[in-house]
Coordinates of C-alpha atoms in Angstrom, one line a residue:
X1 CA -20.7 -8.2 -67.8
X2 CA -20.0 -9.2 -63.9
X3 CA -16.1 -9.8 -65.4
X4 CA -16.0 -6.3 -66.8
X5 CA -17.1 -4.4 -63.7
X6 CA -14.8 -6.4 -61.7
X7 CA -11.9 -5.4 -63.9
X8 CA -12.4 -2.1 -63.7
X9 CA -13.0 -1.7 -60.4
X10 CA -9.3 -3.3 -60.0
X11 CA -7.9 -0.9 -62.2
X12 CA -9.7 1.7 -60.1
X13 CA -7.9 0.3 -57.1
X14 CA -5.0 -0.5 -58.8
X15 CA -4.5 3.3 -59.6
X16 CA -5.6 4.1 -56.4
X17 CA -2.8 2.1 -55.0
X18 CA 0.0 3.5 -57.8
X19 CA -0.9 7.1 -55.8
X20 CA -1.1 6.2 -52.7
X21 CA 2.3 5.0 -53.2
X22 CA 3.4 7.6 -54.9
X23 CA 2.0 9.7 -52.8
X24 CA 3.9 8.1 -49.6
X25 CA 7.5 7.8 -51.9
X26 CA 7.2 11.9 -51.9
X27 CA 6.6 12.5 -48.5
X28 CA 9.1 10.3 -47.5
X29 CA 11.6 11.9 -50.0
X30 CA 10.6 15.0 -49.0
X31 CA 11.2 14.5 -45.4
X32 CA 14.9 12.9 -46.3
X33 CA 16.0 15.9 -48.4
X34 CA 14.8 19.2 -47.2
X35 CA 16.8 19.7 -44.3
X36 CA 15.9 23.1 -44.8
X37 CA 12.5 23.7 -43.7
X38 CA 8.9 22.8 -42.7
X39 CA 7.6 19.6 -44.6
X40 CA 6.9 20.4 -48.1
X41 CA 3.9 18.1 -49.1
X42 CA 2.8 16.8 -52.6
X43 CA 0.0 18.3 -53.9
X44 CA -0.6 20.6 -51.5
X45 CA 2.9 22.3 -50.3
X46 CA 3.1 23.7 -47.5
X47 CA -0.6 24.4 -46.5
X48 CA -1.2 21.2 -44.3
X49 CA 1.5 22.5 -42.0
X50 CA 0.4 26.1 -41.9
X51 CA -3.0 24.5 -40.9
X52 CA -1.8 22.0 -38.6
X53 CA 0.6 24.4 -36.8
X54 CA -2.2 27.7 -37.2
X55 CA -3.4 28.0 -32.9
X56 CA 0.5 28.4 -32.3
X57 CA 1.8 29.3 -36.3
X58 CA 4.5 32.3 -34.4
X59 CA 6.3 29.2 -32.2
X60 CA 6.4 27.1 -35.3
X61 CA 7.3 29.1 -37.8
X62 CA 10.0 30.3 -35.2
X63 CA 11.5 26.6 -34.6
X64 CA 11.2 26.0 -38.6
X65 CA 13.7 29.4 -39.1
X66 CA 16.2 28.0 -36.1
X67 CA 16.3 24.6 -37.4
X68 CA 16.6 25.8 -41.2
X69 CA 19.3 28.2 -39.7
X70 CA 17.1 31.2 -40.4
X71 CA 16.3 31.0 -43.6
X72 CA 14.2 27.9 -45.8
X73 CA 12.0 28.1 -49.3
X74 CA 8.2 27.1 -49.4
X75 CA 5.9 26.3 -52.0
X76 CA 1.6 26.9 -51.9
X77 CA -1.0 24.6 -53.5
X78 CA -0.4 23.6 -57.2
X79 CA -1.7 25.5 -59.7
X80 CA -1.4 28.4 -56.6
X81 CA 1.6 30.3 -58.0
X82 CA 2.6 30.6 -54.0
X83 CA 6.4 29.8 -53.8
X84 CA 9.2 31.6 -52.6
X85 CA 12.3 32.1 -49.5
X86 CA 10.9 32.7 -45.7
X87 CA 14.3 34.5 -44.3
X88 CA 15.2 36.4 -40.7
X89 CA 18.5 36.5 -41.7
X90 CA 20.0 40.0 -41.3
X91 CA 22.6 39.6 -44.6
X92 CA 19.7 38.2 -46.3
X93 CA 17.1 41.3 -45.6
X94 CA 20.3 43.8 -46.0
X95 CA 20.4 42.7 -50.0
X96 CA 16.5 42.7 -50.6
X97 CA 15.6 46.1 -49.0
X98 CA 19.0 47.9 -49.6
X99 CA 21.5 46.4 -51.9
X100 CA 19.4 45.6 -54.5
X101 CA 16.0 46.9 -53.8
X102 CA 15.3 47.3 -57.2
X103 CA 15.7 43.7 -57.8
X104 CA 12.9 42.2 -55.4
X105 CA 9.5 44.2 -56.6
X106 CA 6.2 43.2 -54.3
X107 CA 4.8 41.9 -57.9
X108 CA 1.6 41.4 -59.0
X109 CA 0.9 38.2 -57.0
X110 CA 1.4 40.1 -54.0
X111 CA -0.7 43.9 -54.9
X112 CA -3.4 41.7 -56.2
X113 CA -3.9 40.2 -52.7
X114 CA -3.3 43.3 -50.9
X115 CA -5.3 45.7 -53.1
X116 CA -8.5 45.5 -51.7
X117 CA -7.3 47.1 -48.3
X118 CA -4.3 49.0 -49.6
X119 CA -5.1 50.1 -53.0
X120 CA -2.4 51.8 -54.8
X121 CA -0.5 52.9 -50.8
X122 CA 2.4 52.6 -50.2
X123 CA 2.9 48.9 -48.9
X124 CA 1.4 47.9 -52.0
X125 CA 3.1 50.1 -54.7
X126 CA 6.1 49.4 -56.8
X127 CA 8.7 51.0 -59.0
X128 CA 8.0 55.3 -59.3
X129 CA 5.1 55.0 -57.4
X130 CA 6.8 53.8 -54.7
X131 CA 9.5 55.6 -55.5
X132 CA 7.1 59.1 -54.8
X133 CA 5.4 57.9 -52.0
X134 CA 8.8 57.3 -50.3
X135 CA 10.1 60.4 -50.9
X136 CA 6.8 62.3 -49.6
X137 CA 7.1 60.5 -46.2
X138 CA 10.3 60.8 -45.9
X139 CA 10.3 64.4 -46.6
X140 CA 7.2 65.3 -44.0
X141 CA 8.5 62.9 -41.1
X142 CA 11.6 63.6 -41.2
X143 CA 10.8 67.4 -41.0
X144 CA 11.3 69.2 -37.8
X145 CA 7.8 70.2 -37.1
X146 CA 6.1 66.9 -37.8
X147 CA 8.3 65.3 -35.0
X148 CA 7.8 67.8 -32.0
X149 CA 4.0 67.2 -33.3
X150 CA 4.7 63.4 -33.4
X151 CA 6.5 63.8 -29.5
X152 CA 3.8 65.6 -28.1
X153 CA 0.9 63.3 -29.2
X154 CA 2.9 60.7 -28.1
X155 CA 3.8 62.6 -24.5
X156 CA -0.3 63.5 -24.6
X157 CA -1.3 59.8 -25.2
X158 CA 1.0 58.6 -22.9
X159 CA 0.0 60.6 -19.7
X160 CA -3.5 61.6 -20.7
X161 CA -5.0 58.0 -21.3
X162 CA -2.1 55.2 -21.1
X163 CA -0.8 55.8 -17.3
X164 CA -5.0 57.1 -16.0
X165 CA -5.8 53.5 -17.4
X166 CA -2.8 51.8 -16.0
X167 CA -3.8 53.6 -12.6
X168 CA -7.7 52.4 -12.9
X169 CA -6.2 48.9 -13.5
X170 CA -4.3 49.4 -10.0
X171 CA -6.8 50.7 -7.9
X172 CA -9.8 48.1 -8.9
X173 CA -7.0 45.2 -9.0
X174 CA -7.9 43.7 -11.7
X175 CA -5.9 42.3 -14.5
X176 CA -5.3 43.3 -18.5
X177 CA -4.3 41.4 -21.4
X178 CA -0.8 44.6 -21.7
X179 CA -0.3 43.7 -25.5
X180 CA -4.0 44.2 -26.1
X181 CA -3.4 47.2 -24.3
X182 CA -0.3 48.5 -26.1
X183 CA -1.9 47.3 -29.4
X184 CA -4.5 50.5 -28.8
X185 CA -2.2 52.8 -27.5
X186 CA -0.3 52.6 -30.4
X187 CA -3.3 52.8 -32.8
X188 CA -4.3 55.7 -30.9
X189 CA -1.0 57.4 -31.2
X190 CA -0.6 56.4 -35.3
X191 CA -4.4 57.9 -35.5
X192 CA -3.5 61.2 -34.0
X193 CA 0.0 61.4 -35.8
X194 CA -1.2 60.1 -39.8
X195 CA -4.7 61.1 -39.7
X196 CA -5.1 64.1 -36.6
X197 CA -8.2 62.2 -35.7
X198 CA -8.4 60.4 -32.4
X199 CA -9.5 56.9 -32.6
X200 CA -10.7 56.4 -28.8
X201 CA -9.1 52.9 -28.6
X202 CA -7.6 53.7 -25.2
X203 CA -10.5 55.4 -23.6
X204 CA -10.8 54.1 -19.7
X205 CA -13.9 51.5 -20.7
X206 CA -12.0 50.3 -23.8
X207 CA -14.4 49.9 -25.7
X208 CA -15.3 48.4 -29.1
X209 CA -14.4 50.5 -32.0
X210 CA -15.9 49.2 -35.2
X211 CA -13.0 51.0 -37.8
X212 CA -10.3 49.0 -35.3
X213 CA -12.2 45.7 -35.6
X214 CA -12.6 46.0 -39.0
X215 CA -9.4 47.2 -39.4
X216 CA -7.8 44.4 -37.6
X217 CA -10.2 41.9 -39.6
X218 CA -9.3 42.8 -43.2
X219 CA -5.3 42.8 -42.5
X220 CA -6.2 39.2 -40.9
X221 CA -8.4 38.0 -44.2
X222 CA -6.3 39.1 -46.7
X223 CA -3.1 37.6 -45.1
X224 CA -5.1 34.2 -45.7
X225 CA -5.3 34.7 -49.2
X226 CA -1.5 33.8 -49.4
X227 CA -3.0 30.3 -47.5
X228 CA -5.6 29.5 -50.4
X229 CA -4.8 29.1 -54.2
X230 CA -6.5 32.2 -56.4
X231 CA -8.8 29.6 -57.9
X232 CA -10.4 29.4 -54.6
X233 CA -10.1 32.9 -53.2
X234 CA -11.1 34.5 -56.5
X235 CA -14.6 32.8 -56.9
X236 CA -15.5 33.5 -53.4
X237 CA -14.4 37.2 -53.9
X238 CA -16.7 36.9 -56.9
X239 CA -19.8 35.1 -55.5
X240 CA -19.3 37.2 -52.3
X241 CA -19.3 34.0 -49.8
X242 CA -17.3 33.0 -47.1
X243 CA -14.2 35.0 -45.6
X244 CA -14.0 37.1 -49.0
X245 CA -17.9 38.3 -47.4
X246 CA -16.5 38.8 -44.3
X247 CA -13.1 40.6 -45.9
X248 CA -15.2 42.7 -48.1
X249 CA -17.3 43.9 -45.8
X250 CA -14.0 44.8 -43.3
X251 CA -12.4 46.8 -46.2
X252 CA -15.6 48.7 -46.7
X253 CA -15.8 50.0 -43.4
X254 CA -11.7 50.4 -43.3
X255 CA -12.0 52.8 -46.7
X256 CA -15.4 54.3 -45.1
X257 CA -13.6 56.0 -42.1
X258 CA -10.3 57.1 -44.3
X259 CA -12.5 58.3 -46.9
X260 CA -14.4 60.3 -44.6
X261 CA -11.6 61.7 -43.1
X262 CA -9.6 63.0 -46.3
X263 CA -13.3 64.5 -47.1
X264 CA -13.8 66.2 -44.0
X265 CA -10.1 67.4 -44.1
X266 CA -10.8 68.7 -47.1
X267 CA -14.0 70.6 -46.6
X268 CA -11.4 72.2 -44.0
X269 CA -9.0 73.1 -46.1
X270 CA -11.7 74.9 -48.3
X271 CA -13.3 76.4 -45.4
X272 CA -10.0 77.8 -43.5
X273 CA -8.0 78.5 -47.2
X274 CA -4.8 76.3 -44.8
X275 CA -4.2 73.7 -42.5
X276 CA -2.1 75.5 -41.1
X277 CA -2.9 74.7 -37.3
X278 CA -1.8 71.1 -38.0
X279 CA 1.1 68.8 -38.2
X280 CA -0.5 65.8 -38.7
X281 CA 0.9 63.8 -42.0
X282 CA -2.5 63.8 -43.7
X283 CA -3.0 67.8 -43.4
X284 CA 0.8 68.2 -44.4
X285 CA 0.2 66.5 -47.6
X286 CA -3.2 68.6 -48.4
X287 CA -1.7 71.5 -47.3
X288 CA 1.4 71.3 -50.0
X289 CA 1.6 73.9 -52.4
X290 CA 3.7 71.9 -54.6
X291 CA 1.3 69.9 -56.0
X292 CA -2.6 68.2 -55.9
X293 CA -3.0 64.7 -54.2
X294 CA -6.2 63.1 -54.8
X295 CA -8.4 62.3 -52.1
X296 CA -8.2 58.4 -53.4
X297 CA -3.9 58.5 -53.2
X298 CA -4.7 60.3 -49.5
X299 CA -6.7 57.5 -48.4
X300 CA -4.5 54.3 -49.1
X301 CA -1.2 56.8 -48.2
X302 CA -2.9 56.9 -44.5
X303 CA -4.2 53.2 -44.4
X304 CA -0.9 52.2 -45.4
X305 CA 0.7 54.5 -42.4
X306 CA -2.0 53.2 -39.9
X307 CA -0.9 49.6 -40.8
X308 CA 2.9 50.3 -40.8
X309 CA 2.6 52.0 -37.0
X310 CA 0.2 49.8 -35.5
X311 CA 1.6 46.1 -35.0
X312 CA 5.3 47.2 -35.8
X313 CA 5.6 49.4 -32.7
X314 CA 3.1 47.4 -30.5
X315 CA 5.0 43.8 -30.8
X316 CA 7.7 46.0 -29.9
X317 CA 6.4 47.6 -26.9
X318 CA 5.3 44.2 -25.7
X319 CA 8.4 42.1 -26.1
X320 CA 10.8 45.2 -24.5
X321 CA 8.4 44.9 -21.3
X322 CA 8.5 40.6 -21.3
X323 CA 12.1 41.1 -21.4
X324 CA 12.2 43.7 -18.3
X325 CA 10.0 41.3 -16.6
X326 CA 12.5 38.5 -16.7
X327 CA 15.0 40.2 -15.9
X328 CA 14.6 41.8 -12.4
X329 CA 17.8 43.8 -12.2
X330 CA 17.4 45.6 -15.7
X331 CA 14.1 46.7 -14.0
X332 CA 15.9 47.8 -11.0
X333 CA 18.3 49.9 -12.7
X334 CA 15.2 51.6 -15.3
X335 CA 13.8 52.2 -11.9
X336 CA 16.8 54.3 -10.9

């Protein structure tokens, strides 16, 4: 009896030690042969580093692209179905989004992720439907009265609540986190130009606005679904526990605000017989005699905007004034 259990527990250890080893020979192999890219561990992918490296993941998922020489493949948790190519390179995005677009759908491994926030919108939409909602933004922005409208909410914005809250920051001599700052200016200003609603992000106390948390929340939640394998995130979503909880109750209060606002646009619309009055993208849609959108397309369409204007244009914003700032006689000569 005694020389049974002690067998076994050797073969216990002796397996034990055959993994280990394995486990070790991979690493090792791994760390020999992919010169392109972060370490790709077994088992698990790339996941440990994207944990590791997640207080500073924008540095080191910058210094992974330079050493890879812009462009390196990655692979999730088994079982995940997370694999793919990480690229900056210009040819590289040139091929995907133009040459052959048609090639490189989003899938269902990424709409299945996203849907919760975006629904059926446009960032989450392939083949005719994104096909259609392509063509009806690019048919209302590009159209001469939605950009004097977008120019003057932008001109408003700027000098109404941007430069009295720069001034306030002056006169008390205080300090403010600027990409914070920008970050509101230009959800104010994507707001006022999608929706014709005015958000109140870049009022003078900045305050709290729960749609903007919650906004900001849900993008951050679902964007860690790509970190955990479906067989994790999917329970959760199910059992309604942990960060699916917390994500559910983001997206609520995300749809809450556009669904309200389609409604209340709409109850316009009946009210006035035309929107007339207004160049904002939402009321340009309603407003089309062509044809009926339905308050559901309306609502991820303008989540969809709100997410494509918001961190695009404030990363910009705040990298264009870093850049003035280290560079004293560009400043000198905007100055003049």
């Amino acid at each position: 009896m005694g020389f049974s259990v002690i067998l076994n527990w050797l073969h216990f250890w002796d397996v034990a030690a055959a993994l280990m080893s394995l486990f070790i020979f991979s690493c090792l192999l791994q760390r020999f042969t992919n010169k392109n890219g972060p370490m790709l561990w077994p088992v698990l992918g790339i996941a440990p580093s994207l944990f590791l490296n997640a207080h500073t993941i924008y540095d080191w998922a910058t210094m992974a692209l330079i050493k890879a020489g812009g462009t390196f493949p990655y692979r999730g948790v088994w079982f995940g179905g997370s694999h793919g190519i990480i690229t900056l390179d210009p040819s590289n995005i040139e091929y995907m989004l133009k040459t052959r677009f048609n090639n490189f759908p989003k899938g269902k491994y990424y709409r299945e992720r996203f849907h919760d926030l975006l629904g059926n919108g446009i960032f989450n939409a392939d083949n005719e439907l994104w096909m259609e909602q392509r063509r009806l933004a690019t048919s209302e922005m590009h159209s001469g009265r939605f950009m004097v409208h977008s120019y003057a909410s932008m001109q408003e914005l700027v000098h109404k609540k941007l430069l009295r809250l720069m001034e306030k920051v002056v006169v008390s001599g205080s300090s403010i986190d600027l990409q914070e700052v920008l970050l509101r200016f230009t959800f104010d200003n994507i707001c006022s130009v999608a929706l014709g609603v005015d958000s109140g992000c870049l009022d003078l106390d900045l305050p709290q606005i729960p749609f903007v948390k919650a906004f900001e929340e849900a993008t951050e939640l679902t964007i860690f679904r790509f970190m955990v394998p479906p067989f994790v995130w999917k329970p959760m979503k199910l059992f309604g526990i942990g960060f699916e909880k917390r994500l559910k109750e983001a997206t609520k209060i995300v749809h809450c605000f556009a669904e309200s606002t389609v409604k209340d646009r709409r109850e316009e619309l009946m009210k006035l017989g035309s929107l007339e009055d207004r160049s904002d993208l939402l009321s340009r849609l309603m407003d089309s005699e062509k044809q009926q959108f339905s308050d559901k397309f309306l609502s991820d369409f303008c989540i969809s905007f709100i997410l494509a204007g918001r961190d695009t244009s404030s990363v910009g914003l705040a990298w264009f004034f870093w850049l003035v700032q280290k560079h004293p006689v560009v400043e000198k000569k905007i100055l003049k």
